[in-house]
Coordinates of C-alpha atoms and ligand atoms in Angstrom, one line a residue:
X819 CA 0.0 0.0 0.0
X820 CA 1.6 3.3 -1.0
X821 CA 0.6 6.9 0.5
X822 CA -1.3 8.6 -2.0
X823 CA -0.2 11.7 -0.5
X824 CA 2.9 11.9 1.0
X825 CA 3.3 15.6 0.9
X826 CA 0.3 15.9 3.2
X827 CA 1.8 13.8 6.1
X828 CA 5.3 14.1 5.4
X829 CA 5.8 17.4 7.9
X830 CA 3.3 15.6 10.1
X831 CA 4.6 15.0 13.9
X832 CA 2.9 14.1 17.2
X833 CA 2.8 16.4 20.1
X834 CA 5.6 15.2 23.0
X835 CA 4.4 17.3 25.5
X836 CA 0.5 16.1 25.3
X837 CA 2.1 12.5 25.4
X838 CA 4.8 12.8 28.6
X839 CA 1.8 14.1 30.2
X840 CA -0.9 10.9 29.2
X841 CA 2.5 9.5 30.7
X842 CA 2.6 11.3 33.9
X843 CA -1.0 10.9 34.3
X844 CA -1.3 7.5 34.0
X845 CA 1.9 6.6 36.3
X846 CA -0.2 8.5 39.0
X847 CA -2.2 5.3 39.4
X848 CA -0.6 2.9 41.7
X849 CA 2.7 5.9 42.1
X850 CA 5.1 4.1 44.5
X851 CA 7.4 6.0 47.0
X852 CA 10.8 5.9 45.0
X853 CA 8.7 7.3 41.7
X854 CA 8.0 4.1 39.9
X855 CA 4.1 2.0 39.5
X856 CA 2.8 -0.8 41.5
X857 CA 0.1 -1.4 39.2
X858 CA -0.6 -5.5 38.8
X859 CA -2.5 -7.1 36.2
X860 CA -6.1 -7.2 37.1
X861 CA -5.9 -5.3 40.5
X862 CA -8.5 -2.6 41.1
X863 CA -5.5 -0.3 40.3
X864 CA -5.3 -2.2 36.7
X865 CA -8.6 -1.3 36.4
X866 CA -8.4 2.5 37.3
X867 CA -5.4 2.2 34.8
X868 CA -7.9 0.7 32.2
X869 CA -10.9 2.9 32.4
X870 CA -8.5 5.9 32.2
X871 CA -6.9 4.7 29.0
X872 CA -10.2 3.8 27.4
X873 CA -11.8 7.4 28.5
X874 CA -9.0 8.8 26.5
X875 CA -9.5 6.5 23.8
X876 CA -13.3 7.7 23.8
X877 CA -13.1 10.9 23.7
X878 CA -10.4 10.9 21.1
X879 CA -13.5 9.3 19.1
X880 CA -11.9 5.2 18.8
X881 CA -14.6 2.6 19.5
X882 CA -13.8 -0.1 21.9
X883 CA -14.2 -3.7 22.4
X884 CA -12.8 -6.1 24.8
X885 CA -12.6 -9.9 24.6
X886 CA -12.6 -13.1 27.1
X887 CA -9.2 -12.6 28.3
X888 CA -9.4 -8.5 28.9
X889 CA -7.6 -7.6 25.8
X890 CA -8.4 -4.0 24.9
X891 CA -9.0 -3.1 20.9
X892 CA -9.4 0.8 20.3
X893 CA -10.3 1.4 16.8
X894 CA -10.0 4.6 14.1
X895 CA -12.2 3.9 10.8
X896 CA -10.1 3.9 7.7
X897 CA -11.9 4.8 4.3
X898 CA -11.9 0.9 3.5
X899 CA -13.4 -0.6 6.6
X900 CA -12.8 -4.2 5.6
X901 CA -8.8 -4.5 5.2
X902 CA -7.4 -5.3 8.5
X903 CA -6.5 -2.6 10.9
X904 CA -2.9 -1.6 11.2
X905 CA -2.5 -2.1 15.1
X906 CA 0.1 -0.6 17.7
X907 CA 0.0 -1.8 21.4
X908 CA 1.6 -3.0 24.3
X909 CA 0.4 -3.2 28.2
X910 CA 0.1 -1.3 30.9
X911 CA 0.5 -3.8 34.0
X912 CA 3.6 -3.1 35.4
X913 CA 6.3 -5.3 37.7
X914 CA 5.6 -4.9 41.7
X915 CA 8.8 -2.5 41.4
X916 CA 7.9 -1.4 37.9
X917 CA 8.6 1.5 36.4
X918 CA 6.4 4.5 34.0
X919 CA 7.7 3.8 30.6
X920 CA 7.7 -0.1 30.3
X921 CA 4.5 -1.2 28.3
X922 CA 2.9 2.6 29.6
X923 CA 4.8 4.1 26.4
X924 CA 3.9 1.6 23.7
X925 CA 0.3 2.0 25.1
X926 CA 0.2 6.0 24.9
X927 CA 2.6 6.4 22.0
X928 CA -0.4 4.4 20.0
X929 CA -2.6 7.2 21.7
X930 CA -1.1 9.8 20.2
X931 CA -0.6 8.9 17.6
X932 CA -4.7 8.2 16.9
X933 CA -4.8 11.9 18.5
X934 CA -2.5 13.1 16.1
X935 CA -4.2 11.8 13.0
X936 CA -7.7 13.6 14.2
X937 CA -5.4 16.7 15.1
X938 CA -4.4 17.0 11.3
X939 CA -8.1 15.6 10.2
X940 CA -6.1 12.7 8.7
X941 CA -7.8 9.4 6.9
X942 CA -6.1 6.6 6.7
X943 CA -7.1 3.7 3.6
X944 CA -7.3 1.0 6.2
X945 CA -8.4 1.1 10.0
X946 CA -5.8 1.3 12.8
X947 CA -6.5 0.2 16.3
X948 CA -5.0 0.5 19.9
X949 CA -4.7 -2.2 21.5
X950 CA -2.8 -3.2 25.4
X951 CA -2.7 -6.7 26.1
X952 CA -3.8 -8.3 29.8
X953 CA -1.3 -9.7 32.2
X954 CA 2.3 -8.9 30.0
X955 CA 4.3 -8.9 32.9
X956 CA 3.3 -12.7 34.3
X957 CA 4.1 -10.7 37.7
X958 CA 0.7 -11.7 39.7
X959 CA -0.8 -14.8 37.2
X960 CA 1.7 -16.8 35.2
X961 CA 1.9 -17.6 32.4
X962 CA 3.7 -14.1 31.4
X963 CA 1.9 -12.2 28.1
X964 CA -1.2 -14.0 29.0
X965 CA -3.3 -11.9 26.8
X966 CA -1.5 -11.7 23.9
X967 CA -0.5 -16.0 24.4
X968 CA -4.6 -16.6 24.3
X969 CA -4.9 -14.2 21.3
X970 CA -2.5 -15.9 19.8
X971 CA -3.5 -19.4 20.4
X972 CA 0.1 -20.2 22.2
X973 CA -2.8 -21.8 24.8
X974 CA -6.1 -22.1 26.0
X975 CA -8.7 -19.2 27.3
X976 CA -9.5 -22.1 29.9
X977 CA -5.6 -22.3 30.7
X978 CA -5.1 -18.7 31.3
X979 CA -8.6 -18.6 33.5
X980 CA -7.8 -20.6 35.8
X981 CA -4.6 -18.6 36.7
X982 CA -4.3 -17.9 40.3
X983 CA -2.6 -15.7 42.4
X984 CA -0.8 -16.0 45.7
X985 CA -3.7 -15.7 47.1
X986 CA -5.8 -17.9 45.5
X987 CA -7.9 -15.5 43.4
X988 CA -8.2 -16.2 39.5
X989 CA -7.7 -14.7 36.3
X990 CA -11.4 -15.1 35.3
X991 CA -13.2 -13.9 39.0
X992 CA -10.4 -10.8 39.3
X993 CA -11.2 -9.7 35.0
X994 CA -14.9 -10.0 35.9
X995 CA -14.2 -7.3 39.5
X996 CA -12.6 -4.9 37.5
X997 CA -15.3 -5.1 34.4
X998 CA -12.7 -6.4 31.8
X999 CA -14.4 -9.8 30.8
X1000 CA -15.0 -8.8 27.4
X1001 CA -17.0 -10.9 25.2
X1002 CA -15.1 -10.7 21.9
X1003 CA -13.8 -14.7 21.2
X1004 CA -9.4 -13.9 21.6
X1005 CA -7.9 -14.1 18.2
X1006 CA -11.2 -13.6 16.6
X1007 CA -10.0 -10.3 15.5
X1008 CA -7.8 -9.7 12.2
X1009 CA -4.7 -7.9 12.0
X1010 CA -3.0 -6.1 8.7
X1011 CA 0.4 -5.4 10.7
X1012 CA 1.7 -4.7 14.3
X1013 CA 3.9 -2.0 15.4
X1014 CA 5.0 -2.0 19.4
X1015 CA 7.0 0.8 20.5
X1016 CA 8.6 -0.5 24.0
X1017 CA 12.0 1.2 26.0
X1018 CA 15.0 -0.5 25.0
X1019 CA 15.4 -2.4 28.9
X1020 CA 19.2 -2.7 27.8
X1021 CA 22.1 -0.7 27.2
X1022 CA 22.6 -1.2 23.5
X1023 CA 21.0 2.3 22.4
X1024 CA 22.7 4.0 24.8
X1025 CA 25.4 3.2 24.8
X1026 CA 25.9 3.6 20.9
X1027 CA 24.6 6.9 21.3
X1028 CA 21.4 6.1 19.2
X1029 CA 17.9 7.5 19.5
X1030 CA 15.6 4.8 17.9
X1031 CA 16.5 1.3 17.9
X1032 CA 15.0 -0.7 14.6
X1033 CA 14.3 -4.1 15.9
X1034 CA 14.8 -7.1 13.5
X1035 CA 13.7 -9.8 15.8
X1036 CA 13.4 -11.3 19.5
X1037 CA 16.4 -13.4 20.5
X1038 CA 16.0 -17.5 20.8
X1039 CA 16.3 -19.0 24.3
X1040 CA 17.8 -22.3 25.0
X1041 CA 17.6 -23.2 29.3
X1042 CA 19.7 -26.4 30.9
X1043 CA 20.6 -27.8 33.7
X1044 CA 24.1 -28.8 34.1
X1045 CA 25.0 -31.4 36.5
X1046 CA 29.1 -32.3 37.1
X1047 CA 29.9 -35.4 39.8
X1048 CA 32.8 -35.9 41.2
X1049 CA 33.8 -37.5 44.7
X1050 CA 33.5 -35.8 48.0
X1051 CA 36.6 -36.4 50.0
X1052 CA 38.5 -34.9 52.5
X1053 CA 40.3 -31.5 51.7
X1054 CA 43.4 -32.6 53.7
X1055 CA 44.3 -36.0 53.4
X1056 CA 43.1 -36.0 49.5
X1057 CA 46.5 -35.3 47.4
X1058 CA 45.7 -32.8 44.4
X1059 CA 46.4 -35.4 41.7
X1060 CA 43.8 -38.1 43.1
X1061 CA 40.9 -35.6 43.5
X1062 CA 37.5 -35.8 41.4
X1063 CA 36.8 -31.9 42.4
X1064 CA 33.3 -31.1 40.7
X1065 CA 33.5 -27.6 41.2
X1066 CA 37.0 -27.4 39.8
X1067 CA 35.3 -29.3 36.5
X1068 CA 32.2 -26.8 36.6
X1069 CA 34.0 -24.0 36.6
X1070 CA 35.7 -24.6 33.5
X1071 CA 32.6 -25.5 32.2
X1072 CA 31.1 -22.1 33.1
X1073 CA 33.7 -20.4 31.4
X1074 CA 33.1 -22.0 28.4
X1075 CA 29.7 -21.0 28.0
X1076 CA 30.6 -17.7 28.4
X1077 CA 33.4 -18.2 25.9
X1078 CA 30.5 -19.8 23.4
X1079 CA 28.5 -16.8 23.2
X1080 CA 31.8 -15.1 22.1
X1081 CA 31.8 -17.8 19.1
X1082 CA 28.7 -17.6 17.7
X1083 CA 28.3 -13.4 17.5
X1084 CA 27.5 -10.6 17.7
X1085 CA 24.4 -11.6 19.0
X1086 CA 25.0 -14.8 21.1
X1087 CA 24.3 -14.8 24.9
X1088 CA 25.3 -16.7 27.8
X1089 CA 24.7 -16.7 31.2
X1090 CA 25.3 -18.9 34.7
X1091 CA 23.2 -17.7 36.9
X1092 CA 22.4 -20.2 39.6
X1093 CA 24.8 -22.3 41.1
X1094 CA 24.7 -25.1 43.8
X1095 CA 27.6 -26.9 45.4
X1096 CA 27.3 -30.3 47.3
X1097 CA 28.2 -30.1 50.3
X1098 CA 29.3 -26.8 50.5
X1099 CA 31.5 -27.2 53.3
X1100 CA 34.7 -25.4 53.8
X1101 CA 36.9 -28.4 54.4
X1102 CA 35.6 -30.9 52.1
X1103 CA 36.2 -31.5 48.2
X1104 CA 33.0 -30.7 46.1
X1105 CA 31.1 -34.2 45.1
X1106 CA 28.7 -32.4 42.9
X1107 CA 27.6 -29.1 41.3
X1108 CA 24.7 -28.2 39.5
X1109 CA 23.8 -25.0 37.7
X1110 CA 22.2 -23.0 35.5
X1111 CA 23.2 -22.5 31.5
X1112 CA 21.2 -20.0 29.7
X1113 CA 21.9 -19.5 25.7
X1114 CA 20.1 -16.9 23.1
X1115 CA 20.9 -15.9 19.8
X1116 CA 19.0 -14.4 17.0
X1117 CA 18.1 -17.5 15.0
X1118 CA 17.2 -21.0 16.0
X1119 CA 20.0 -21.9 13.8
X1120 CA 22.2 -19.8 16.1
X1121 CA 20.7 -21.3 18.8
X1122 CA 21.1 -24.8 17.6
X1123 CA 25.2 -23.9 16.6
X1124 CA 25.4 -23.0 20.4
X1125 CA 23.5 -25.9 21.9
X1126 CA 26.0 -28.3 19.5
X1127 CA 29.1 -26.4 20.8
X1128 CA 28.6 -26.4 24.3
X1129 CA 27.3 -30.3 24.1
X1130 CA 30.7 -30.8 22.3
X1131 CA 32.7 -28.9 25.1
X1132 CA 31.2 -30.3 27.9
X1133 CA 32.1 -34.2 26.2
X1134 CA 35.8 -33.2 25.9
X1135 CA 35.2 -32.0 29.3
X1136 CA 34.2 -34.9 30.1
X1137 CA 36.9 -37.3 29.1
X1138 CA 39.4 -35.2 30.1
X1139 CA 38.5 -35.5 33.5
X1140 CA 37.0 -38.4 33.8
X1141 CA 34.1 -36.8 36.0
X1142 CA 30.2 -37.2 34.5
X1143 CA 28.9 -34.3 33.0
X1144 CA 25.2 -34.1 32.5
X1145 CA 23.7 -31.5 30.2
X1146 CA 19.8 -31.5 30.2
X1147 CA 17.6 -29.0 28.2
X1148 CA 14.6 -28.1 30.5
X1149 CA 13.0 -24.8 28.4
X1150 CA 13.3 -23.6 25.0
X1151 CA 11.7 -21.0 23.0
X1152 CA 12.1 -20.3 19.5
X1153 CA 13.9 -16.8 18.2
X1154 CA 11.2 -14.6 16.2
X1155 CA 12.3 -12.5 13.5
X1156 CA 9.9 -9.5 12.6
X1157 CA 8.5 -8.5 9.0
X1158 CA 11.1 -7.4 6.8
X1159 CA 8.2 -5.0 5.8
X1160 CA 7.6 -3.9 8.9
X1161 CA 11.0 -3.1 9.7
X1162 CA 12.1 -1.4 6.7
X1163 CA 9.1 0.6 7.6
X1164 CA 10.4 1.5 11.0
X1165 CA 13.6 2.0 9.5
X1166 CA 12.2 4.3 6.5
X1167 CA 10.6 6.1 9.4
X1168 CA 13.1 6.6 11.5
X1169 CA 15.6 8.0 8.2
X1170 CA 12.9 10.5 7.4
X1171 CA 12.8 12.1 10.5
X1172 CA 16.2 12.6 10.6
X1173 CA 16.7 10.4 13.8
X1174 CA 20.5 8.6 14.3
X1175 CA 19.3 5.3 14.7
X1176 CA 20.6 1.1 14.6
X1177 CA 19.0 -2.3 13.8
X1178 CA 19.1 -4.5 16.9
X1179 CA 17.4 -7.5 18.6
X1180 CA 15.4 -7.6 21.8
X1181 CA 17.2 -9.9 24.7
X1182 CA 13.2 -9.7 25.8
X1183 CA 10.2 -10.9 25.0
X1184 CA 7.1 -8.5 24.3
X1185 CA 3.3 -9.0 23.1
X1186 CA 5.0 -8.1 19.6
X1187 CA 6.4 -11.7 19.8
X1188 CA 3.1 -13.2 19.5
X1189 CA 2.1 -10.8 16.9
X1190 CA 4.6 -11.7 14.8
X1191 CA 3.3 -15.0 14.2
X1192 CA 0.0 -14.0 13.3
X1193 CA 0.7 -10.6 10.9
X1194 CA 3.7 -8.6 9.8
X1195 CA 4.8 -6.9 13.3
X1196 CA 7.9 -5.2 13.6
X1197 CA 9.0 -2.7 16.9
X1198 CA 10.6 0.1 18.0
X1199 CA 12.8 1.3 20.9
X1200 CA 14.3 4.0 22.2
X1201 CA 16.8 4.0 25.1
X1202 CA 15.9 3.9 28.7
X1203 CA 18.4 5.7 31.2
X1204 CA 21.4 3.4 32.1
X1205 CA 19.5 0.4 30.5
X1206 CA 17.6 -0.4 33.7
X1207 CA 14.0 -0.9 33.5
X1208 CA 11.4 -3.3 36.3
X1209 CA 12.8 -1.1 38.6
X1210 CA 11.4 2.1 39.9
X1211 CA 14.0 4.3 38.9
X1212 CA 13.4 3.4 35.3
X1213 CA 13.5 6.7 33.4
X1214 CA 13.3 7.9 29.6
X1215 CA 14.4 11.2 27.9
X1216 CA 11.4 13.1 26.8
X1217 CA 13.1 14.1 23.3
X1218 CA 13.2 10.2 22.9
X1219 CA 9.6 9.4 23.8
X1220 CA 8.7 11.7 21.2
X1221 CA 11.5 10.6 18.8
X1222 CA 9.9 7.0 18.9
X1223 CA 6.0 8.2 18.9
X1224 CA 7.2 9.7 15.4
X1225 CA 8.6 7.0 14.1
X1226 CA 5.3 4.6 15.2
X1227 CA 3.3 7.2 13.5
X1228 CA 5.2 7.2 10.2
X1229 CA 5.3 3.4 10.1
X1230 CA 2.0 3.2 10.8
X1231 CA 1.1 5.6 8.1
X1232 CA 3.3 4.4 5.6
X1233 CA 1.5 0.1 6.3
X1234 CA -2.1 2.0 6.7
X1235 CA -2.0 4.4 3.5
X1236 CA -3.4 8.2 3.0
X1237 CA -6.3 8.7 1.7
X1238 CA -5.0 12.0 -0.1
Ligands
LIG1580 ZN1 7.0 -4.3 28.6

C-alpha cells in the first residue's frame, strides 16, 4: 500500500508534551514511594489504569471492544473498513517495582498517535486500532503475556482462567471485579500489521549513542541444567592429583559457555546464573555441582550452533576429567524474526525524521512476539536511562519518547496508506 499523498503527512509530527503528560497521568495510578508504579494485572488499580486509558480513547473518538481474556481493541475507521487494521499496542500492567515507561509508552505512544491523526483531520485507507494486552508482565498470574499468548493461540482461554494468584484468586473472577471480561472470542480479531513501540530495557542504544532502535527480531532461548559429579573427600588427606573436584570441573565448564556466546556473535548470549555446590562445606572437596546454563541468539539456527558447541565442550570435558557431566535442556523458545516490511518501515521512518538510529534484537520478549506469528509486526525502541528498567528508577528522555512516537506514527502511516 503506497501513501497517496505523501506531501500531506510528510511534515506531520505528534505532540511530545501532550504524550509525557498521558504518561505522567497514567503513572499516578498505583505511584510508588521511589517514583516508579505498582500497578498489577487485574488489581483494582489495573482497572483505574484501564478505564483511564479507554476514557481517553473515547473521547479521542476510537470505538472499543474487549474480549474473554481483557484484551483492549481501540479502533479509528479507515476509508476501507474491511482490510485489516494496522494495530500498535503493548500493556500497561507493570512489575511490583515497575517503572512508567515499560509497556505505559507503547500503550500512549499508539494514543497519540490516533490523537494526532484527528489533530491533522487525517484518513487513513485502512483502519488502525489501539490495542494493550492483559497480564504482560506474568508478575501476579503466570503464564507471562497472557493476553496476547490466548490471542494468539500459544494456549487455552481455559488455561489462562484458571490462573491464580498468591492468594488464591483467579484470572477469570479478578477480569470480571474490574469489568474487563469482554465478550469478543481472543484471536477472533484480524490484523493487517503490528507495530509495538517499548523502551529498549538494555544498554545497547545508549550506549551507541542512538535514539531509535529498529528491531529485527526477539532473541531465541535455549535453558539447561548442568550437572558435574565428582567425589567428596577430604580436603586434607586427599593429594591434588587423586581428587574428582566437581567444582574445579564446573567452573571450566562455566567459562566455556561464556566463551560460546563469544563464538557464535554478535548476538550470542550466555549466562550462569544459579549455582549449587554439594556439600558446601569449607573443608571438604566438592562431590557435585549443578547450575544454570542459559543461551540466546537471534536464530534458531544460532541457537542450535550453540547448543552443539557447548554439548561438544562439555564431552571433551568430560573425558578429560573423567568426572560425568550431564547437560539437560529443560525450556526452549524459539527466536522470532519480525516482517522485513515492517522493519524497513520503522527504518524508512526513522531516516525520514532525521533520527540517528541502529538495527538490533530484543534480549526480551514482548506482546509483539506473539504478533509476529499471526501478521507482519515489527518494533521500536528507544533508550531507557542506564539500560535499567522493572525497577522504579526506570526513566526515559522526553526528546526520545517523542522521537519514537514519530517514528510509530510514520510506520504506521506508511502500512495504513493516506487517503490524499
Ligand atoms: Zn513491557
Amino acid at each position: 500500500m503506497s501513501i497517496a499523498n505523501p506531501v500531506a503527512t510528510a511534515s506531520m509530527r505528534i505532540n511530545g508534551e501532550r504524550l509525557w503528560q498521558s504518561l505522567m497521568d497514567l503513572a499516578r495510578i498505583g505511584a510508588t514511594p521511589k517514583g516508579g508504579v505498582c500497578r498489577l494485572a487485574l488489581s483494582a488499580l489495573d482497572g483505574q489504569g484501564r478505564d483511564l486509558v479507554v476514557g481517553w480513547a473515547r473521547e479521542a473518538g476510537l470505538s472499543v471492544t474487549i474480549d474473554q481474556i481483557g484484551n483492549v481493541f481501540m479502533r479509528r475507521p479507515g476509508r476501507n473498513n474491511s482490510l485489516p487494521p494496522i494495530m500498535t499496542g503493548s500493556h500497561i500492567d507493570t512489575q511490583p517495582t515497575g517503572g512508567k515507561f515499560d509497556g505505559n509508552y507503547g500503550v500512549l505512544a499508539g494514543l497519540e498517535v490516533m490523537r494526532t491523526l484527528n489533530d491533522h483531520g487525517i484518513q487513513t485507507e485502512a483502519p488502525m486500532e489501539l490495542a494493550f494486552w492483559t497480564n504482560e508482565e506474568g508478575s501476579r498470574f503466570v503464564p507471562v503475556m497472557m493476553g496476547s499468548g490466548v490471542f494468539r493461540g500459544a494456549f487455552t482461554l481455559a488455561h489462562a482462567y484458571a490462573a491464580t494468584d498468591v492468594d488464591g484468586k483467579t484470572v477469570k473472577d479478578e477480569l470480571q471485579k474490574i469489568g474487563y471480561l469482554g465478550p469478543e472470542v481472543p484471536g477472533q480479531h484480524p490484523i493487517g500489521a503490528y507495530f509495538e513501540t517499548h523502551i529498549e530495557q538494555g544498554p545497547v542504544l545508549e550506549d551507541h549513542g542512538k535514539t531509535i532502535g529498529i528491531v529485527t527480531g526477539v532473541l531465541g532461548i535455549r535453558w539447561y541444567d548442568c550437572i558435574v559429579e565428582g567425589l567428596e573427600a577430604h580436603a586434607g588427606p586427599t593429594p591434588m592429583h587423586l581428587r574428582r573436584d566437581a567444582l574445579q570441573v564446573a567452573t571450566r565448564l562455566m567459562q566455556e559457555v561464556v566463551a560460546c556466546a563469544g563464538r557464535h556473535g554478535p548476538e550470542g548470549r550466555g549466562t550462569v546464573g544459579m549455582v549449587q555446590v554439594f556439600p558446601n562445606s569449607r573443608n571438604v572437596i566438592p562431590g557435585q555441582v549443578k547450575f544454570s546454563i542459559d543461551l540466546r541468539n537471534d536464530s534458531d539456527a544460532a541457537c542450535d550452533a550453540m547448543d552443539a558447541d557447548i554439548r561438544g565442550v562439555a564431552e571433551a570435558l568430560s573425558r578429560e576429567t573423567g568426572l560425568a557431566i550431564r547437560l539437560d535442556l529443560v525450556s526452549s523458545f524459539p527466536a522470532q524474526p519480525f516482517h522485513p516490511d515492517c522493519v524497513n518501515a520503522v527504518a524508512l521512518g526513522a531516516e525520514a525524521l532525521g533520527y540517528s538510529s541502529m538495527r538490533c534484537v530484543s534480549g526480551a520478549g514482548h506482546d509483539a512476539v506473539y504478533m509476529a506469528q499471526l501478521a507482519p509486526a515489527g518494533m521500536i525502541f528507544i533508550p531507557c536511562k542506564d539500560g535499567i528498567s522493572h525497577n522504579e528508577v526506570e526513566d526515559a528522555d522526553p526528546a526520545h519518547i517523542t522521537a519514537g512516537c514519530n517514528v510509530l506514527l510514520h510506520a504506521m502511516l506508511e502500512r495504513a496508506g493516506v487517503v490524499g
